[in-house]
Structure formats: structure tokens, C-alpha cells
Amino acid sequence: EVKMVQSGTEVKKSGESLRISCSGSGYTFDYYWIGWVRQRPGKGLEAMGIIYPDDSDTKYNPSFEGQVTISVDKSRRTSFLQWKSLTAADTAIYFCARTQASSWSATFDFWGQGTLVSVSS
Amino acid sequence: IQMTQSPSSLSASVGDRITITCQASHDIKDYLNWYQQKPGKAPKLLIYDASNLETGVPSRFSGSRSGTHFTFTISKLQPEDFATYYCQSYNHLSSFTFGPGTKVDIK
């Protein structure tokens, strides 16, 4: 059974750094992309980027390039989403998802439960 | 890619047939997926590559494509289908796009 399990709720202050995690199990971790998706309170879904664990190839949605860092530790079957300096605008639920991707398509097929990040000013 | 999803919301009754559409700004071939999200839950993949039903998803859900126009249909709405539905696509310039969502609630 494929499972994506994310780290717990984070409460931070503006300017602080943060790294949240997503662990995959039940499949060959190295050979499926992992994607990250943001959902601000009461809003829709925004895809942030995807990473390929085998070689750490990373593709960012242009609006998130330079704002966050997506990384992976394949020995721990875990992907990470990291901020150097949070702002209130980063308050959201962040989902990870196993992703089947090619040059022309990306499908988020198994999702984590989400990590709530709350940033106060 | 720009995805124009409509309607933004709709009210329907159990047993109704409902249709949601997504219009892509340019040719994305069949590379469009549909997701369901219930309040407080993660999204769930229902349809991939325009018309393929994900494993375990009931057959009352379906998808189709005509050029750059995509349609998602629930043939007979069930109580558990009241949720928000999103279309999603991707292009080779790393542009992942979700539609703005359609909230389906009880009439």
C-alpha cells in the first residue's frame, strides 16, 4: 500500500526558517517524483514543484522558484520543503504527493495528509 | 497554461447528473487530471489523462476531451460526492496549473 506521511503542524514567527518533511512507503521510492502543493486558507491548490529522488532533479513552478527549496534524502525515503525566512503569506497547508511525471504530464496520485504551517508577524 | 474552470460552484441534489468543464489556453493533448477534495482532507485523484478512471474510483465519475475543452461528469450524484473538484495540467516549462475549483454542494 502506497503511503505518504508528512510531519506535524508548525507554528512559527516571521523571519524564522523551517523545513517540513514527507516520507513515502509501499513503492519504489527512488523512481517516482514527489510533488509539493500549497493551499492557503479557504483557497485553491497551487503546485510548487516536483523532485525525482534518484538524481534529485527538481522542477519548480515559476512562481515558487527562489522562494522555497525542495530536497530529498533517498536513504530515508523522505522529501523536504524548506524556507529560509518565513512570512505571514506562507501560512497554508502544504501537501506532498507521489507524482507520475514526464516531459508533458504530471499526475499527483497518492497524497500525504498535509502539514499546517502557521506564521505570525 | 491557463485553465478556465466552470462553474465556480453549483448546487445539486442526490441522483443528479452534473458536469464541470475546464478550458485550456492551448493544446495540452490528453494531459489533464481531475481531483476531489473534501473539507479538511487531502485531494484525491479521480481521473487522469482526461478520461482514465483511477483504480478504485466509482464508475459514476467520468472525463472526456474535445480539443482544449475538458469535461468532468458525475452521472448520479451520491451524498459522499459533495466536495470541491479541481482540474490540473502541466507543461514542459515546469508550469503546473490547477483550475480554481468547483464547489459542489447540496441544493
mmCIF file of C-alpha atoms in Angstrom:
data_model
loop_
_atom_site.group_PDB
_atom_site.id
_atom_site.type_symbol
_atom_site.label_atom_id
_atom_site.label_comp_id
_atom_site.label_asym_id
_atom_site.label_seq_id
_atom_site.Cartn_x
_atom_site.Cartn_y
_atom_site.Cartn_z
ATOM 1 C CA GLU A 1 0.000 0.000 0.000
ATOM 2 C CA VAL A 2 1.395 3.385 -1.034
ATOM 3 C CA LYS A 3 1.540 5.848 1.870
ATOM 4 C CA MET A 4 2.799 9.404 2.090
ATOM 5 C CA VAL A 5 3.242 10.616 5.672
ATOM 6 C CA GLN A 6 4.018 14.229 6.486
ATOM 7 C CA SER A 7 5.468 15.945 9.536
ATOM 8 C CA GLY A 8 3.221 17.753 12.008
ATOM 9 C CA THR A 9 1.834 21.252 12.453
ATOM 10 C CA GLU A 10 4.326 24.087 12.679
ATOM 11 C CA VAL A 11 3.757 27.449 14.381
ATOM 12 C CA LYS A 12 6.457 29.968 13.538
ATOM 13 C CA LYS A 13 7.204 33.687 13.517
ATOM 14 C CA SER A 14 8.038 35.840 10.526
ATOM 15 C CA GLY A 15 11.696 35.629 9.621
ATOM 16 C CA GLU A 16 12.198 32.145 11.018
ATOM 17 C CA SER A 17 13.375 29.205 8.927
ATOM 18 C CA LEU A 18 11.517 25.934 8.557
ATOM 19 C CA ARG A 19 11.824 22.503 6.999
ATOM 20 C CA ILE A 20 8.896 20.108 6.734
ATOM 21 C CA SER A 21 9.067 16.514 5.573
ATOM 22 C CA CYS A 22 7.233 13.847 3.617
ATOM 23 C CA SER A 23 8.063 10.133 3.763
ATOM 24 C CA GLY A 24 6.934 7.627 1.166
ATOM 25 C CA SER A 25 6.441 3.903 1.597
ATOM 26 C CA GLY A 26 4.908 0.958 -0.244
ATOM 27 C CA TYR A 27 6.560 1.662 -3.604
ATOM 28 C CA THR A 28 9.996 2.055 -5.220
ATOM 29 C CA PHE A 29 10.765 5.448 -3.741
ATOM 30 C CA ASP A 30 13.701 6.372 -5.983
ATOM 31 C CA TYR A 31 11.770 6.139 -9.245
ATOM 32 C CA TYR A 32 8.678 8.271 -8.635
ATOM 33 C CA TRP A 33 8.688 12.048 -8.429
ATOM 34 C CA ILE A 34 7.413 13.712 -5.275
ATOM 35 C CA GLY A 35 5.416 16.912 -5.615
ATOM 36 C CA TRP A 36 4.537 19.685 -3.178
ATOM 37 C CA VAL A 37 1.260 21.614 -3.254
ATOM 38 C CA ARG A 38 0.218 24.686 -1.262
ATOM 39 C CA GLN A 39 -3.301 25.504 -0.115
ATOM 40 C CA ARG A 40 -3.797 28.832 1.598
ATOM 41 C CA PRO A 41 -6.768 29.153 3.998
ATOM 42 C CA GLY A 42 -10.022 28.963 2.074
ATOM 43 C CA LYS A 43 -8.228 28.942 -1.277
ATOM 44 C CA GLY A 44 -7.425 26.529 -4.085
ATOM 45 C CA LEU A 45 -4.474 24.280 -4.827
ATOM 46 C CA GLU A 46 -1.130 25.608 -6.077
ATOM 47 C CA ALA A 47 1.573 23.212 -7.256
ATOM 48 C CA MET A 48 5.004 24.314 -6.073
ATOM 49 C CA GLY A 49 7.350 21.829 -7.705
ATOM 50 C CA ILE A 50 8.474 18.238 -8.000
ATOM 51 C CA ILE A 51 11.668 16.305 -7.261
ATOM 52 C CA TYR A 52 12.985 12.984 -8.567
ATOM 53 C CA PRO A 53 14.631 11.084 -5.692
ATOM 54 C CA ASP A 54 17.006 9.036 -7.816
ATOM 55 C CA ASP A 55 19.028 12.031 -9.056
ATOM 56 C CA SER A 56 17.412 14.954 -7.170
ATOM 57 C CA ASP A 57 16.301 16.580 -10.446
ATOM 58 C CA THR A 58 13.928 19.354 -9.354
ATOM 59 C CA LYS A 59 11.369 21.363 -11.285
ATOM 60 C CA TYR A 60 9.832 24.432 -9.664
ATOM 61 C CA ASN A 61 6.669 26.201 -10.707
ATOM 62 C CA PRO A 62 7.968 29.621 -11.779
ATOM 63 C CA SER A 63 6.053 31.453 -9.051
ATOM 64 C CA PHE A 64 7.829 29.432 -6.341
ATOM 65 C CA GLU A 65 11.356 29.434 -7.790
ATOM 66 C CA GLY A 66 13.710 31.054 -5.281
ATOM 67 C CA GLN A 67 11.040 31.187 -2.562
ATOM 68 C CA VAL A 68 11.408 27.627 -1.284
ATOM 69 C CA THR A 69 13.815 24.707 -1.621
ATOM 70 C CA ILE A 70 12.672 21.170 -2.348
ATOM 71 C CA SER A 71 15.143 18.416 -1.483
ATOM 72 C CA VAL A 72 15.231 14.688 -0.918
ATOM 73 C CA ASP A 73 17.132 12.102 1.137
ATOM 74 C CA LYS A 74 16.530 8.851 -0.671
ATOM 75 C CA SER A 75 18.269 6.808 2.045
ATOM 76 C CA ARG A 76 15.466 7.972 4.380
ATOM 77 C CA ARG A 77 12.768 7.840 1.684
ATOM 78 C CA THR A 78 11.963 11.417 2.613
ATOM 79 C CA SER A 79 11.467 14.690 0.759
ATOM 80 C CA PHE A 80 11.732 18.106 2.360
ATOM 81 C CA LEU A 81 10.275 21.555 1.736
ATOM 82 C CA GLN A 82 12.329 24.376 3.215
ATOM 83 C CA TRP A 83 12.065 28.121 3.798
ATOM 84 C CA LYS A 84 14.951 30.404 4.838
ATOM 85 C CA SER A 85 12.761 33.241 6.053
ATOM 86 C CA LEU A 86 9.016 32.776 6.543
ATOM 87 C CA THR A 87 6.392 35.465 6.111
ATOM 88 C CA ALA A 88 2.706 35.545 7.025
ATOM 89 C CA ALA A 89 1.925 34.831 3.358
ATOM 90 C CA ASP A 90 3.414 31.345 3.842
ATOM 91 C CA THR A 91 0.575 30.400 6.192
ATOM 92 C CA ALA A 92 -1.039 27.424 4.482
ATOM 93 C CA ILE A 93 -1.467 23.692 4.408
ATOM 94 C CA TYR A 94 1.298 22.010 2.429
ATOM 95 C CA PHE A 95 0.636 18.662 0.805
ATOM 96 C CA CYS A 96 3.138 16.271 -0.680
ATOM 97 C CA ALA A 97 2.122 13.716 -3.269
ATOM 98 C CA ARG A 98 3.713 10.895 -5.166
ATOM 99 C CA THR A 99 3.858 12.164 -8.709
ATOM 100 C CA GLN A 100 3.970 10.411 -12.033
ATOM 101 C CA ALA A 101 5.665 12.846 -14.381
ATOM 102 C CA SER A 102 7.081 13.003 -17.864
ATOM 103 C CA SER A 103 8.087 15.858 -20.142
ATOM 104 C CA TRP A 104 4.459 16.666 -20.802
ATOM 105 C CA SER A 105 2.425 15.455 -17.872
ATOM 106 C CA ALA A 106 2.393 15.324 -14.107
ATOM 107 C CA THR A 107 -0.179 13.427 -12.074
ATOM 108 C CA PHE A 108 -0.358 13.566 -8.282
ATOM 109 C CA ASP A 109 -1.636 10.080 -7.476
ATOM 110 C CA PHE A 110 -1.062 9.484 -3.741
ATOM 111 C CA TRP A 111 -1.228 12.353 -1.264
ATOM 112 C CA GLY A 112 0.067 12.978 2.227
ATOM 113 C CA GLN A 113 -2.269 14.188 4.967
ATOM 114 C CA GLY A 114 -0.949 17.756 4.796
ATOM 115 C CA THR A 115 1.194 19.892 7.111
ATOM 116 C CA LEU A 116 -0.283 23.089 8.517
ATOM 117 C CA VAL A 117 2.227 25.925 8.688
ATOM 118 C CA SER A 118 1.088 28.983 10.622
ATOM 119 C CA VAL A 119 3.273 32.086 10.551
ATOM 120 C CA SER A 120 2.582 35.069 12.764
ATOM 121 C CA SER A 121 4.034 38.514 12.345
ATOM 122 C CA ILE B 1 -1.005 27.290 -19.311
ATOM 123 C CA GLN B 2 -4.193 28.950 -18.146
ATOM 124 C CA MET B 3 -7.054 26.707 -17.038
ATOM 125 C CA THR B 4 -10.543 28.186 -17.037
ATOM 126 C CA GLN B 5 -12.768 26.024 -14.853
ATOM 127 C CA SER B 6 -16.532 26.462 -14.621
ATOM 128 C CA PRO B 7 -18.764 26.806 -12.827
ATOM 129 C CA SER B 8 -17.082 28.012 -9.638
ATOM 130 C CA SER B 9 -19.892 26.443 -7.639
ATOM 131 C CA LEU B 10 -23.071 24.522 -8.181
ATOM 132 C CA SER B 11 -25.926 23.216 -6.100
ATOM 133 C CA ALA B 12 -27.367 19.810 -6.902
ATOM 134 C CA SER B 13 -29.453 17.002 -5.441
ATOM 135 C CA VAL B 14 -28.612 13.370 -4.817
ATOM 136 C CA GLY B 15 -29.172 11.480 -8.057
ATOM 137 C CA ASP B 16 -28.488 14.478 -10.309
ATOM 138 C CA ARG B 17 -26.069 14.409 -13.224
ATOM 139 C CA ILE B 18 -23.523 17.208 -13.006
ATOM 140 C CA THR B 19 -20.865 18.478 -15.381
ATOM 141 C CA ILE B 20 -17.788 20.601 -14.748
ATOM 142 C CA THR B 21 -15.611 21.964 -17.522
ATOM 143 C CA CYS B 22 -12.007 23.095 -17.908
ATOM 144 C CA GLN B 23 -10.780 25.039 -20.906
ATOM 145 C CA ALA B 24 -7.029 25.035 -21.524
ATOM 146 C CA SER B 25 -5.366 28.112 -23.042
ATOM 147 C CA HIS B 26 -3.559 25.943 -25.583
ATOM 148 C CA ASP B 27 -3.179 22.346 -26.681
ATOM 149 C CA ILE B 28 -2.337 20.054 -23.771
ATOM 150 C CA LYS B 29 -3.360 16.881 -25.589
ATOM 151 C CA ASP B 30 -4.896 14.487 -23.021
ATOM 152 C CA TYR B 31 -2.722 15.710 -20.147
ATOM 153 C CA LEU B 32 -5.452 16.788 -17.766
ATOM 154 C CA ASN B 33 -6.379 15.303 -14.411
ATOM 155 C CA TRP B 34 -9.341 15.713 -12.075
ATOM 156 C CA TYR B 35 -9.220 15.672 -8.260
ATOM 157 C CA GLN B 36 -11.794 15.680 -5.483
ATOM 158 C CA GLN B 37 -11.166 17.437 -2.181
ATOM 159 C CA LYS B 38 -13.392 17.237 0.872
ATOM 160 C CA PRO B 39 -13.097 19.770 3.719
ATOM 161 C CA GLY B 40 -10.067 19.149 5.913
ATOM 162 C CA LYS B 41 -8.798 16.343 3.692
ATOM 163 C CA ALA B 42 -6.120 15.879 1.075
ATOM 164 C CA PRO B 43 -7.159 15.898 -2.575
ATOM 165 C CA LYS B 44 -7.851 12.564 -4.246
ATOM 166 C CA LEU B 45 -7.084 11.696 -7.859
ATOM 167 C CA LEU B 46 -10.220 10.623 -9.730
ATOM 168 C CA ILE B 47 -9.440 10.884 -13.461
ATOM 169 C CA TYR B 48 -6.040 11.012 -15.181
ATOM 170 C CA ASP B 49 -5.109 11.792 -18.775
ATOM 171 C CA ALA B 50 -8.537 13.278 -19.463
ATOM 172 C CA SER B 51 -10.631 10.103 -19.375
ATOM 173 C CA ASN B 52 -8.931 7.323 -17.400
ATOM 174 C CA LEU B 53 -10.583 6.313 -14.139
ATOM 175 C CA GLU B 54 -8.115 5.921 -11.261
ATOM 176 C CA THR B 55 -8.187 2.483 -9.623
ATOM 177 C CA GLY B 56 -10.953 2.163 -7.066
ATOM 178 C CA VAL B 57 -12.891 5.220 -8.223
ATOM 179 C CA PRO B 58 -16.599 4.537 -8.879
ATOM 180 C CA SER B 59 -17.732 4.392 -12.488
ATOM 181 C CA ARG B 60 -20.243 7.222 -11.994
ATOM 182 C CA PHE B 61 -17.241 9.542 -12.431
ATOM 183 C CA SER B 62 -16.037 10.134 -15.982
ATOM 184 C CA GLY B 63 -13.982 12.559 -18.044
ATOM 185 C CA SER B 64 -13.714 13.483 -21.702
ATOM 186 C CA ARG B 65 -11.856 15.821 -24.029
ATOM 187 C CA SER B 66 -12.702 17.758 -27.151
ATOM 188 C CA GLY B 67 -9.670 19.698 -28.352
ATOM 189 C CA THR B 68 -8.710 22.008 -25.486
ATOM 190 C CA HIS B 69 -12.104 21.626 -23.779
ATOM 191 C CA PHE B 70 -12.356 19.053 -20.982
ATOM 192 C CA THR B 71 -15.477 17.776 -19.240
ATOM 193 C CA PHE B 72 -15.876 16.002 -15.892
ATOM 194 C CA THR B 73 -19.188 14.291 -15.174
ATOM 195 C CA ILE B 74 -20.792 12.618 -12.179
ATOM 196 C CA SER B 75 -23.671 10.587 -13.588
ATOM 197 C CA LYS B 76 -25.710 10.138 -10.387
ATOM 198 C CA LEU B 77 -24.580 12.320 -7.521
ATOM 199 C CA GLN B 78 -24.184 10.499 -4.215
ATOM 200 C CA PRO B 79 -24.105 12.086 -0.727
ATOM 201 C CA GLU B 80 -20.348 11.473 -0.471
ATOM 202 C CA ASP B 81 -19.708 13.383 -3.706
ATOM 203 C CA PHE B 82 -20.365 16.813 -2.223
ATOM 204 C CA ALA B 83 -16.877 18.300 -2.367
ATOM 205 C CA THR B 84 -14.650 20.641 -4.373
ATOM 206 C CA TYR B 85 -13.294 19.424 -7.707
ATOM 207 C CA TYR B 86 -10.131 20.646 -9.424
ATOM 208 C CA CYS B 87 -8.691 20.124 -12.885
ATOM 209 C CA GLN B 88 -4.885 20.108 -13.253
ATOM 210 C CA SER B 89 -2.366 20.114 -16.068
ATOM 211 C CA TYR B 90 1.354 20.596 -16.661
ATOM 212 C CA ASN B 91 3.612 21.784 -19.452
ATOM 213 C CA HIS B 92 7.270 21.191 -20.210
ATOM 214 C CA LEU B 93 8.227 24.618 -18.872
ATOM 215 C CA SER B 94 7.561 23.301 -15.372
ATOM 216 C CA SER B 95 4.266 25.088 -15.228
ATOM 217 C CA PHE B 96 1.887 23.102 -13.087
ATOM 218 C CA THR B 97 -1.606 24.503 -13.160
ATOM 219 C CA PHE B 98 -4.677 23.711 -11.108
ATOM 220 C CA GLY B 99 -8.011 25.162 -12.074
ATOM 221 C CA PRO B 100 -9.646 27.403 -9.448
ATOM 222 C CA GLY B 101 -12.001 24.637 -8.326
ATOM 223 C CA THR B 102 -15.732 23.899 -8.418
ATOM 224 C CA LYS B 103 -17.582 23.532 -5.137
ATOM 225 C CA VAL B 104 -20.495 21.106 -5.348
ATOM 226 C CA ASP B 105 -22.988 21.457 -2.536
ATOM 227 C CA ILE B 106 -26.428 20.196 -1.657
ATOM 228 C CA LYS B 107 -29.407 22.009 -3.121
#
